[in-house]
XYZ file of C-alpha atoms in Angstrom:
783
model
C 49.655 10.110 53.817
C 50.264 13.079 51.103
C 51.411 16.243 51.835
C 48.363 18.420 50.551
C 46.298 18.524 53.751
C 48.783 18.525 56.196
C 50.022 20.877 58.611
C 53.647 21.943 56.843
C 55.804 24.505 58.180
C 56.044 26.734 55.629
C 59.643 26.015 54.001
C 60.242 29.792 53.283
C 59.903 31.462 56.796
C 64.181 29.634 57.509
C 65.454 32.500 55.427
C 63.027 35.428 56.563
C 63.026 34.711 60.520
C 66.789 34.464 60.369
C 67.014 37.470 58.343
C 68.018 35.736 54.983
C 65.025 37.092 53.161
C 66.219 39.448 49.713
C 63.744 42.424 49.491
C 64.347 45.431 47.014
C 65.982 47.501 49.557
C 68.687 44.181 50.245
C 69.084 44.027 45.735
C 73.026 46.100 45.570
C 73.782 47.388 42.384
C 77.276 49.061 41.351
C 77.205 52.408 41.117
C 73.879 53.252 42.131
C 71.703 56.225 43.404
C 69.216 57.531 45.561
C 65.997 58.976 43.951
C 63.541 60.340 46.175
C 60.643 62.446 45.869
C 59.651 65.788 46.947
C 56.108 66.277 47.658
C 53.785 68.768 47.692
C 52.857 70.393 51.560
C 49.794 71.340 50.504
C 46.287 69.884 49.629
C 45.598 71.526 46.686
C 47.283 74.506 45.343
C 48.419 75.627 41.261
C 51.744 75.897 41.111
C 52.931 78.666 39.449
C 56.506 77.850 38.768
C 59.593 75.293 40.025
C 63.187 76.401 39.724
C 65.328 73.868 40.562
C 68.634 74.745 39.422
C 70.063 75.939 43.115
C 69.033 72.209 43.284
C 70.905 71.152 40.592
C 73.834 72.359 42.159
C 74.072 71.265 45.471
C 76.236 68.066 46.799
C 76.210 65.166 45.749
C 73.331 65.356 43.398
C 73.357 63.948 40.107
C 70.126 65.488 38.470
C 66.841 66.125 38.761
C 63.480 65.361 36.718
C 60.045 67.193 36.606
C 57.446 66.925 35.362
C 57.326 69.213 32.942
C 60.204 66.952 31.445
C 58.037 64.122 31.131
C 55.547 65.947 29.441
C 57.831 66.658 26.717
C 59.479 63.272 26.560
C 55.711 62.089 26.334
C 55.454 60.191 29.432
C 52.288 58.793 29.729
C 50.116 59.205 32.823
C 48.739 56.280 35.714
C 45.242 55.629 35.218
C 42.665 53.834 36.409
C 42.112 49.551 36.140
C 38.803 49.013 35.083
C 38.115 50.523 31.777
C 35.523 53.408 31.202
C 33.207 51.427 29.195
C 33.054 48.751 32.052
C 32.584 51.166 34.816
C 29.858 53.811 33.933
C 27.675 56.288 36.299
C 24.244 54.653 36.290
C 22.957 57.191 33.600
C 25.368 55.962 31.034
C 27.694 58.575 31.233
C 31.065 58.144 31.926
C 33.061 58.160 34.815
C 35.234 60.871 35.957
C 39.163 59.666 37.343
C 40.905 62.920 36.976
C 44.693 62.581 35.082
C 47.736 61.284 37.447
C 50.427 62.378 36.172
C 53.604 60.679 37.255
C 55.225 64.186 38.218
C 52.334 67.226 38.091
C 52.807 70.119 36.092
C 49.693 72.788 37.013
C 48.482 71.580 40.467
C 48.941 69.426 43.363
C 45.461 67.738 44.479
C 46.664 66.463 47.958
C 49.780 66.243 50.705
C 52.237 64.140 49.673
C 51.641 63.982 45.455
C 55.118 64.496 43.812
C 55.956 67.040 41.878
C 60.182 66.996 41.436
C 62.531 63.498 41.571
C 65.990 63.941 42.797
C 69.144 61.468 42.191
C 71.624 61.933 44.083
C 74.721 59.923 45.847
C 72.669 59.808 48.895
C 69.515 59.833 50.391
C 70.205 62.843 52.997
C 72.382 64.568 49.538
C 68.537 64.036 47.669
C 67.257 65.768 50.973
C 69.109 68.189 51.096
C 68.600 69.245 47.487
C 65.225 69.129 47.717
C 64.668 71.453 50.443
C 66.568 74.080 47.515
C 64.214 72.920 45.003
C 61.737 76.705 44.965
C 57.891 75.395 44.147
C 56.239 78.476 44.211
C 52.051 77.572 45.161
C 48.905 79.631 45.250
C 47.121 77.399 47.390
C 43.520 76.968 47.086
C 40.881 75.815 48.914
C 40.599 72.484 49.369
C 38.170 68.971 50.993
C 39.188 65.970 53.341
C 36.302 64.588 54.015
C 32.874 63.062 51.987
C 30.441 65.981 53.865
C 33.198 68.610 52.904
C 32.931 67.957 49.291
C 29.317 67.313 48.927
C 28.352 70.247 50.237
C 26.938 72.815 47.542
C 29.368 75.199 47.026
C 32.409 72.976 47.959
C 35.568 73.612 45.390
C 36.027 71.173 43.067
C 38.830 68.863 43.087
C 37.828 68.129 39.195
C 35.971 71.260 37.256
C 35.111 67.723 34.840
C 33.113 66.035 38.287
C 30.459 68.591 39.325
C 29.758 68.130 43.028
C 32.892 65.899 43.018
C 31.345 62.965 42.215
C 33.451 60.815 40.516
C 31.110 57.906 39.735
C 26.865 57.815 40.446
C 26.379 53.684 40.615
C 23.502 51.264 40.913
C 22.704 47.437 40.618
C 19.128 46.216 41.640
C 15.359 47.282 40.872
C 14.682 50.203 42.762
C 10.748 50.258 42.033
C 10.597 46.588 42.840
C 12.911 47.254 46.474
C 10.522 50.484 46.787
C 7.897 48.472 46.711
C 9.010 45.502 49.674
C 9.311 48.412 51.610
C 5.957 49.532 51.409
C 4.954 46.029 52.183
C 7.462 45.760 55.248
C 5.745 44.746 58.495
C 9.120 45.948 59.915
C 11.624 48.182 58.380
C 15.554 48.870 59.947
C 17.335 51.863 59.690
C 20.960 52.149 60.359
C 23.570 54.776 59.296
C 27.543 53.731 59.126
C 30.979 55.543 59.293
C 33.732 52.477 58.205
C 36.676 54.841 59.035
C 40.098 55.210 56.681
C 43.193 53.277 57.386
C 46.971 53.284 56.557
C 47.957 50.340 54.463
C 51.421 50.194 56.772
C 52.444 46.711 55.220
C 55.521 46.294 56.978
C 57.793 46.202 54.374
C 57.733 49.614 52.625
C 57.359 49.807 48.850
C 60.306 50.979 46.909
C 61.635 50.132 43.488
C 65.344 49.770 42.389
C 65.553 50.350 38.096
C 68.164 49.761 35.894
C 68.812 50.588 31.995
C 71.077 48.896 29.329
C 72.072 51.816 26.779
C 73.332 49.319 24.534
C 70.038 46.674 24.448
C 67.673 49.042 25.175
C 66.855 47.515 28.067
C 64.717 47.724 31.383
C 64.988 46.047 34.259
C 63.113 47.105 37.956
C 63.254 45.001 41.409
C 59.737 46.096 43.159
C 57.499 45.453 45.805
C 54.716 44.736 44.208
C 51.865 41.406 44.447
C 52.678 40.848 40.897
C 55.473 41.744 38.325
C 53.286 40.894 34.805
C 50.657 43.508 35.328
C 53.138 45.856 36.493
C 55.255 45.126 33.888
C 52.584 45.381 31.154
C 51.680 48.941 33.185
C 54.805 50.910 32.520
C 55.923 49.647 29.392
C 51.970 49.810 27.629
C 50.521 52.639 29.395
C 53.940 54.963 30.427
C 56.774 53.980 29.184
C 55.335 53.294 25.671
C 57.878 50.576 24.262
C 57.591 47.168 23.278
C 56.587 44.711 26.985
C 59.872 42.558 25.850
C 62.533 45.784 26.298
C 61.269 45.713 30.356
C 61.402 43.388 32.982
C 59.774 43.598 36.362
C 61.349 41.275 39.452
C 59.447 41.098 42.370
C 61.679 39.421 45.173
C 60.542 38.528 48.630
C 58.078 40.916 49.892
C 56.972 41.857 53.226
C 53.452 42.387 52.837
C 51.039 43.689 50.283
C 47.145 43.353 51.767
C 46.128 44.849 48.009
C 48.326 48.046 48.459
C 50.863 46.241 45.608
C 48.503 45.620 43.771
C 49.119 48.872 42.021
C 51.891 50.999 39.598
C 53.140 53.969 41.448
C 54.970 57.150 39.878
C 58.325 56.000 41.440
C 58.278 52.404 39.889
C 58.795 54.009 36.201
C 60.553 57.151 37.911
C 63.476 55.117 38.768
C 63.388 53.324 35.543
C 63.474 56.814 33.124
C 66.164 58.518 35.920
C 68.226 55.354 35.339
C 68.615 56.282 31.376
C 69.450 59.768 32.273
C 71.748 59.516 34.418
C 72.812 56.509 33.127
C 73.266 55.021 36.832
C 70.756 52.585 38.177
C 68.089 54.374 40.442
C 66.549 52.604 44.014
C 63.956 54.677 45.873
C 62.622 53.729 48.861
C 60.204 55.148 50.880
C 59.774 56.000 54.265
C 57.533 55.419 57.043
C 56.064 58.747 56.834
C 56.082 59.274 53.326
C 53.961 56.204 53.048
C 51.684 57.411 55.470
C 50.938 60.391 52.211
C 52.086 58.765 49.566
C 50.580 55.244 49.993
C 46.991 54.010 48.804
C 44.704 54.357 51.710
C 41.872 51.754 52.336
C 37.716 52.284 53.601
C 36.579 55.693 54.054
C 32.870 55.519 53.465
C 29.391 56.431 55.022
C 26.332 54.272 54.559
C 22.901 54.701 54.919
C 20.811 51.358 54.845
C 17.570 49.842 55.488
C 16.424 46.520 55.765
C 12.476 45.357 54.796
C 10.865 42.512 56.980
C 8.034 40.508 56.936
C 6.006 39.908 60.448
C 7.788 36.942 60.842
C 11.236 38.788 60.498
C 12.228 37.646 56.579
C 13.679 39.597 54.867
C 11.943 41.155 51.845
C 14.132 43.519 50.267
C 17.782 45.435 51.486
C 18.082 49.272 50.144
C 21.473 50.798 50.600
C 23.318 54.200 49.687
C 26.807 54.660 50.192
C 29.095 57.342 49.334
C 32.653 56.624 49.580
C 35.892 58.646 49.259
C 38.323 58.245 46.008
C 40.539 61.097 47.406
C 42.119 62.889 44.497
C 41.832 60.253 41.970
C 41.013 57.187 40.829
C 43.666 54.910 40.321
C 44.063 51.065 39.877
C 40.724 49.508 41.256
C 39.759 52.256 43.089
C 36.423 53.560 40.978
C 35.606 49.731 41.585
C 36.326 49.196 45.329
C 32.665 50.186 46.708
C 30.505 49.401 43.294
C 31.719 46.172 40.861
C 33.869 44.332 43.061
C 31.089 43.698 46.024
C 27.976 43.835 44.088
C 27.886 39.844 44.388
C 27.825 40.133 48.096
C 25.611 43.228 48.844
C 22.993 40.313 50.247
C 25.320 38.415 52.293
C 24.667 34.658 53.473
C 20.517 35.392 53.199
C 17.898 34.915 50.853
C 17.249 38.835 50.053
C 14.761 39.135 47.766
C 15.619 42.176 46.002
C 18.007 44.842 46.675
C 18.921 48.284 45.765
C 22.881 49.796 45.940
C 23.199 53.057 45.261
C 27.058 53.858 45.276
C 28.841 57.602 44.680
C 32.588 57.860 45.044
C 33.455 61.261 45.842
C 36.347 63.375 44.381
C 38.396 64.996 47.764
C 42.290 65.824 48.442
C 43.948 63.404 49.731
C 45.490 60.419 49.036
C 43.753 58.252 46.154
C 41.888 55.423 47.763
C 42.543 51.441 46.390
C 42.017 48.221 47.295
C 43.101 46.771 50.770
C 42.890 43.838 51.809
C 38.768 42.265 51.391
C 39.009 45.018 49.081
C 34.585 46.468 49.321
C 33.763 43.086 50.523
C 34.959 43.751 54.275
C 32.449 46.941 53.607
C 29.651 44.881 52.215
C 30.004 42.711 54.951
C 29.699 44.927 57.863
C 26.847 47.069 55.921
C 24.548 43.973 55.866
C 26.090 42.096 59.919
C 25.211 45.516 61.473
C 21.743 45.858 60.122
C 21.196 42.553 60.880
C 22.280 42.840 64.000
C 20.106 45.777 64.942
C 17.327 44.464 63.306
C 17.590 41.913 66.050
C 16.965 43.876 69.221
C 14.060 46.529 67.414
C 12.008 42.658 66.619
C 12.948 40.636 69.795
C 14.891 37.981 68.341
C 18.163 36.633 69.140
C 21.502 37.387 67.373
C 21.632 33.810 65.840
C 17.724 33.240 64.979
C 17.265 36.357 62.700
C 20.248 34.809 60.431
C 18.939 30.962 61.007
C 15.391 32.870 59.722
C 17.105 34.423 56.537
C 20.032 32.040 55.669
C 20.241 30.295 52.054
C 19.923 26.186 53.140
C 22.505 23.724 51.826
C 20.236 22.268 50.339
C 19.452 25.243 48.044
C 22.713 25.073 46.835
C 23.912 26.303 43.976
C 21.650 28.942 44.797
C 21.431 32.018 42.072
C 20.741 35.187 44.227
C 18.967 38.631 43.672
C 22.264 40.379 42.784
C 23.184 37.542 40.370
C 25.737 35.417 42.397
C 25.456 31.486 42.151
C 26.906 30.119 45.551
C 27.619 26.947 44.581
C 28.347 25.209 48.001
C 28.268 26.164 51.450
C 26.526 24.895 54.833
C 25.889 28.487 57.055
C 23.595 26.608 59.669
C 26.393 23.893 60.365
C 28.925 26.396 60.938
C 27.308 29.036 63.136
C 26.027 26.478 65.022
C 29.589 24.991 65.615
C 30.277 28.651 66.082
C 28.030 29.047 68.915
C 29.067 25.976 70.471
C 32.526 27.215 70.290
C 32.490 30.219 72.032
C 30.161 28.662 74.609
C 27.092 31.145 73.624
C 25.322 29.684 76.221
C 27.691 30.022 78.850
C 27.843 33.734 78.475
C 25.179 35.630 80.694
C 27.263 34.102 83.797
C 30.283 35.397 82.261
C 28.457 38.517 81.822
C 27.187 39.050 85.536
C 30.919 37.972 86.684
C 32.241 40.787 84.931
C 29.654 42.966 85.971
C 30.865 42.134 89.733
C 34.297 43.673 88.452
C 32.629 46.430 87.854
C 32.718 45.960 83.751
C 30.626 45.569 80.412
C 31.127 42.667 78.831
C 29.347 42.258 75.325
C 29.304 39.649 72.736
C 28.562 40.025 68.995
C 27.748 37.446 65.634
C 29.082 37.761 62.218
C 28.276 35.989 59.541
C 30.215 35.948 55.957
C 30.379 35.438 53.027
C 32.856 36.555 50.274
C 33.374 36.454 46.761
C 37.256 34.897 45.817
C 38.435 33.865 41.895
C 38.748 35.228 38.850
C 41.164 35.746 36.319
C 43.566 33.174 34.836
C 47.511 32.783 35.948
C 49.793 29.962 33.992
C 51.650 27.856 35.558
C 54.957 25.803 33.816
C 56.475 22.668 35.384
C 59.896 22.196 34.622
C 62.679 20.002 35.159
C 66.558 20.683 34.944
C 69.736 18.664 34.528
C 70.309 18.319 38.147
C 67.330 16.617 39.098
C 65.318 19.725 40.289
C 62.020 20.345 39.470
C 61.108 24.240 38.496
C 57.201 25.688 39.167
C 57.009 28.903 37.692
C 53.606 31.115 38.144
C 51.845 33.802 37.791
C 50.730 34.603 41.045
C 53.534 36.399 43.223
C 53.632 35.461 46.961
C 54.208 38.074 49.680
C 53.153 36.211 53.094
C 51.042 33.508 51.764
C 53.758 30.674 51.903
C 53.160 29.865 48.074
C 56.283 27.812 48.179
C 55.456 25.602 50.950
C 51.298 24.742 49.151
C 52.396 24.855 46.114
C 55.269 22.030 46.093
C 52.952 20.049 48.127
C 50.531 19.591 45.614
C 53.324 18.900 42.775
C 54.618 16.527 45.627
C 51.284 14.865 45.581
C 50.746 14.896 41.752
C 53.851 13.452 40.613
C 55.698 12.059 43.453
C 58.606 13.598 43.583
C 60.794 14.740 46.508
C 59.197 17.870 48.372
C 62.839 19.460 48.728
C 63.413 19.159 45.590
C 60.663 21.882 43.968
C 61.713 25.067 43.605
C 59.009 28.335 42.896
C 59.494 30.629 40.077
C 57.462 33.636 40.774
C 57.841 37.210 40.681
C 59.504 37.831 37.173
C 57.576 39.100 34.113
C 60.591 37.579 31.923
C 61.399 34.282 33.752
C 57.596 33.003 34.955
C 54.333 32.349 33.424
C 52.355 35.322 32.700
C 49.872 36.157 35.844
C 47.614 38.602 37.499
C 49.207 38.502 40.139
C 48.096 37.820 43.717
C 45.270 39.090 45.315
C 41.530 38.722 46.001
C 42.272 35.557 47.578
C 42.245 33.466 44.122
C 45.819 32.428 44.200
C 45.309 28.564 44.696
C 42.469 28.923 42.783
C 44.717 30.257 39.982
C 48.259 28.449 40.276
C 46.962 25.213 42.435
C 44.581 23.992 39.707
C 46.878 25.446 37.337
C 49.463 23.121 38.698
C 46.951 19.778 38.391
C 46.741 21.052 34.756
C 50.779 21.127 34.345
C 50.725 18.185 35.817
C 48.432 15.921 33.961
C 50.172 17.571 30.933
C 53.497 15.926 32.376
C 52.160 12.573 33.211
C 50.467 12.307 29.827
C 53.822 13.370 28.191
C 55.529 11.019 30.223
C 53.693 8.065 29.297
C 54.844 8.463 25.355
C 58.346 8.166 26.920
C 58.521 5.891 29.341
C 56.273 3.378 27.254
C 59.538 4.069 24.459
C 61.862 3.757 26.391
C 60.273 0.581 28.173
C 59.059 -1.101 24.619
C 56.038 -1.146 25.425
C 51.925 -0.088 24.176
C 51.545 3.425 26.155
C 48.490 2.239 27.168
C 50.351 -0.110 29.529
C 52.022 2.290 31.290
C 50.543 3.200 34.355
C 51.324 6.248 36.966
C 51.099 6.453 40.654
C 53.942 7.073 43.407
C 55.928 8.856 41.092
C 56.911 6.313 38.830
C 55.633 4.859 35.272
C 54.841 1.354 35.530
C 54.210 -1.737 33.223
C 50.501 -2.614 33.501
C 51.016 -6.372 35.273
C 54.628 -6.809 35.494
C 57.426 -5.058 37.695
C 58.975 -3.006 34.919
C 59.259 0.165 36.205
C 61.079 4.333 35.183
C 60.639 6.742 38.170
C 59.671 10.245 36.556
C 62.735 12.140 37.187
C 64.201 9.737 35.425
C 61.969 9.608 32.364
C 62.312 13.259 32.484
C 66.049 13.203 31.843
C 65.484 11.084 29.023
C 63.087 13.273 27.557
C 65.299 15.999 28.082
C 68.065 14.341 26.375
C 66.266 12.586 23.592
C 68.991 10.071 22.365
C 66.961 7.342 23.732
C 63.748 8.592 22.029
C 62.174 7.915 18.771
C 63.369 10.672 16.038
C 59.412 12.124 15.921
C 58.809 11.425 19.324
C 61.835 13.274 20.607
C 60.830 16.794 17.886
C 57.365 16.536 19.474
C 58.690 17.017 22.635
C 61.612 19.387 21.901
C 61.129 20.837 25.514
C 60.971 16.905 27.464
C 58.683 16.773 30.161
C 57.848 20.387 30.640
C 54.802 21.795 30.198
C 52.085 24.008 30.929
C 48.318 24.415 32.347
C 45.688 27.237 32.856
C 42.833 27.236 35.481
C 40.609 29.081 32.848
C 36.931 27.935 33.551
C 34.147 29.902 35.190
C 32.653 30.064 38.420
C 33.406 31.549 41.440
C 34.201 30.539 44.908
C 32.480 32.055 47.802
C 34.672 31.253 51.253
C 32.641 31.944 54.045
C 32.114 32.283 57.827
C 30.741 32.793 60.797
C 33.013 34.816 63.775
C 32.394 35.978 67.346
C 34.113 38.150 69.445
C 33.359 38.607 73.337
C 34.896 41.505 74.884
C 34.781 43.452 78.530
C 34.659 47.493 79.057
C 35.944 49.567 81.369
C 33.243 52.320 81.921
C 35.716 54.240 83.756
C 38.327 54.737 81.044
C 36.315 53.444 78.275
C 39.550 50.694 77.329
C 38.221 48.216 75.297
C 39.667 44.132 75.849
C 39.051 41.391 73.685
C 38.630 38.696 76.147
C 38.027 35.629 73.433
C 37.294 35.606 69.209
C 36.125 32.239 67.984
C 35.839 31.457 63.685
C 34.461 28.499 62.327
C 34.838 29.116 58.709
C 34.014 26.847 55.329
C 37.231 27.493 53.050
C 36.327 24.286 51.045
C 39.103 21.904 51.112
C 41.771 23.178 53.002
C 45.397 22.137 51.877
C 47.429 23.489 54.986
C 45.759 24.224 57.851
C 48.734 25.743 59.671
C 49.040 28.347 56.646
C 45.124 29.024 56.684
C 44.871 29.818 60.232
C 47.937 31.848 59.700
C 45.773 33.890 57.130
C 42.631 33.623 59.160
C 44.536 34.805 62.111
C 46.037 37.623 60.238
C 42.906 39.031 58.820
C 41.049 38.936 61.772
C 43.679 41.484 63.524
C 43.176 43.520 61.248
C 39.606 43.882 61.717
C 40.285 44.357 65.143
C 42.586 47.353 64.059
C 40.284 48.935 61.889
C 37.318 48.491 64.483
C 39.516 49.780 67.760
C 42.657 51.190 66.859
C 43.267 52.889 63.202
C 42.056 55.887 62.131
C 43.342 57.928 59.066
C 42.479 61.758 60.100
C 42.248 64.811 57.819
C 41.940 68.318 59.031
C 38.668 69.690 58.025
C 39.290 72.739 55.838
C 42.688 72.378 54.353
C 42.744 68.408 54.166
C 46.157 68.202 55.517
C 46.922 64.651 57.008
C 46.904 64.685 60.391
C 47.625 60.868 61.250
C 50.761 60.969 59.634
C 53.527 58.552 61.716
C 52.653 55.907 64.058
C 52.736 58.982 67.096
C 49.246 59.468 65.598
C 48.130 56.197 64.017
C 47.710 53.146 66.211
C 48.426 49.410 65.507
C 47.335 47.138 66.854
C 49.391 44.480 69.049
C 50.008 41.040 70.556
C 48.626 41.830 73.869
C 45.621 43.707 71.984
C 44.287 40.220 71.064
C 43.689 37.161 72.353
C 44.608 33.612 70.635
C 42.173 32.716 68.559
C 39.367 29.881 68.650
C 39.842 28.754 65.064
C 38.525 25.375 62.948
C 36.353 24.842 59.956
C 34.103 22.883 57.952
C 36.096 21.534 54.873
C 32.539 21.905 52.261
C 34.184 21.767 48.623
C 33.711 24.279 46.006
C 32.004 21.976 42.947
C 33.854 24.597 41.046
C 37.480 24.025 40.722
C 39.465 20.906 40.949
C 40.791 21.569 44.299
C 37.693 22.155 45.875
C 39.317 25.183 47.398
C 37.700 28.833 48.337
C 39.900 31.610 48.906
C 41.365 32.344 52.122
C 43.823 34.760 52.391
C 41.367 37.857 53.494
C 38.376 36.053 55.158
C 38.880 36.865 58.577
C 39.484 40.445 57.908
C 36.099 40.167 55.872
C 33.746 38.952 59.936
C 36.172 40.770 62.524
C 35.041 44.502 61.959
C 31.006 43.223 62.064
C 31.809 41.067 65.156
C 34.019 43.244 67.240
C 31.651 46.717 66.312
C 28.244 44.692 67.354
C 29.962 43.314 70.603
C 31.008 47.123 71.453
C 27.176 47.383 71.109
C 26.135 44.553 72.721
C 28.549 45.694 75.935
C 27.037 49.183 75.943
C 22.885 48.959 74.895
C 22.338 48.333 78.500
C 23.798 51.996 79.249
C 21.229 53.810 76.567
C 23.886 53.397 73.590
C 22.489 53.113 70.490
C 25.034 53.887 67.741
C 28.772 53.266 67.954
C 31.262 53.828 64.397
C 34.560 52.506 64.144
C 36.765 53.025 65.396
C 35.822 52.496 68.939
C 39.073 54.067 70.839
C 39.361 54.020 74.539
C 38.002 57.846 74.111
C 34.815 57.438 71.579
C 33.709 54.989 74.258
C 34.036 57.428 77.085
C 32.670 60.219 75.281
C 30.001 58.028 74.332
C 29.026 56.754 77.651
C 29.108 60.123 79.048
C 26.979 61.299 76.561
C 24.520 58.262 77.260
C 24.329 59.590 80.780
C 23.840 62.661 80.016
C 20.561 62.576 77.705
C 19.490 59.513 80.503
C 19.732 61.784 82.922
C 17.480 64.950 81.294
């Protein structure tokens, strides 16, 4: 039996759980110094002056870098990933991103923005010196919340962005959507808040830079989701050097979740400091520093309306969203709520017309960027919340309203109104399977039993879909003299199990021993080019690329085997890791053929010259076509009305990820995603103080993360409905759990509270918020 589709335990886990992983902070270099960023304590202020003279003389200090120095040296700035020509305002005018220097010179625009970089012999020495830097700030009015920023007369974060609007974008036909609402038999309306979250990856961000003054080469170790994008940004945009002069290495990474896709100021700063001071420089974020300086996620307010005919079928869908961009439009930030989710705003339903109006709002807060799912969870949250509310208003069950509006399996491939071509799926089947798995029919009895114990029991259903894939990452398969197979990929694992899944594909395709395969990744020089890992697309990119590279290996191997066994090439077959002469018992194992090809001494001169690199081969999956993972989530929970505590009792998922290459790893990805979705729905909340934009939740003392005892054992199964847009038939799974979890949990919370008169709930439904909601409902009922 082949290794693909088998639940192989992750080979990389051995070193992780025994403390043998090698992260950025584990990298050691002789004579290395420590970097520390002095950050603004103000959300908005003008910098009148910066005096670093006293700090330079502090014990252990090697030197200090300021923004003025960087500007004088012609160092470039950070920016957005989306070109201005690609993402514009709906009237065709350019959006505003702001201008983010590595170290700000004139104004600070959020608490935590770096103003100076101290390099010292130790972290404590750097911190002590930073306290001696005299920055004269003139504090200015600040806005930290969406509503504050949109108030008429609110202070502007950027003068070139009137009303603090960074982007005013829309998709769909507004007139056609209005017409659909005009003929509707029923219209459901809902207002929703998608709360701000802090990424909090287990490993904080870090960077370790060196500069070789003899060769002029830079080398950077960074906590990233892809070395090549980081290298490109730093070389081309910031240092303005030829890309070949910079090598970026990403060792083991302790979680990314979108945060580590982007280039942060500290990464080029350690390189600049290394060149200036003549020694390696390391910077590692501390946890409170991460709260202040890492990009955040979500933070949007939406008003949605759904029009239905008399039979409960959707006629039109209208959404108006304002999302908090923070102080700068960086990385993927401007597109997270606009172009990124644009193909899934209609969910899994036949929505004839859509008008989706989105505004990005500047505030004096940390920039908001990609966070697991990046716009897809937000889109799913809106449509699944409004579908649930519509069912209640029209007297339909949660499952029936969805069944009436699902895109049917026989309609695949289905081109939606918003332009998505969904190639495959069976939404009805997944829904029915999840209902059975969760014992949907038995819920009334469980609710009655909970009521006897004084608890409020609720259930919530959500059906998500997301769009994954896109971009191209190269793969190179090479053979070493020691008989090992190296697989170089342009993706970069940070918890996904690539060492295991990619090796399984190679082992099955080429018939080489699984334990003879080494993955080369996270190195902008050694590994082939690629866009890194994000958007649940690594298996689509690298997995399918491995198939192409392996086919090229086999094609070259046939030529070599034919020459070695003195026969015609068309007489050579390949199976079970060996080249065979058809109709005979002659064969040569692939690794022997690879060694002969590498040596070349037994090959005809023409073939030897043509196969300069032996059987080493590359492949890139560049085909058009997306994947649309989807699935049904059902959450059942209980609420203690006396304390407001929410306990998730059971959680069931039935997913469609196409071909499942490793069921164990897929289950782990879903479990982690669901945990993050539950965390956002019930616990996590990043808060800024109204009026000052001071960060209130700046540590784990003020910000609650989900723990094991907050979660039940998950019921997870899947239906393999093969994707038709890639050879493996896979659909991305890395973010799916997060996409479906929040609406399922919140629908369950509302279901538990509905009979108490509660009609509106917003994330996070902490114990305090639940208790307050119940008190307000009781007071209203008493009037």
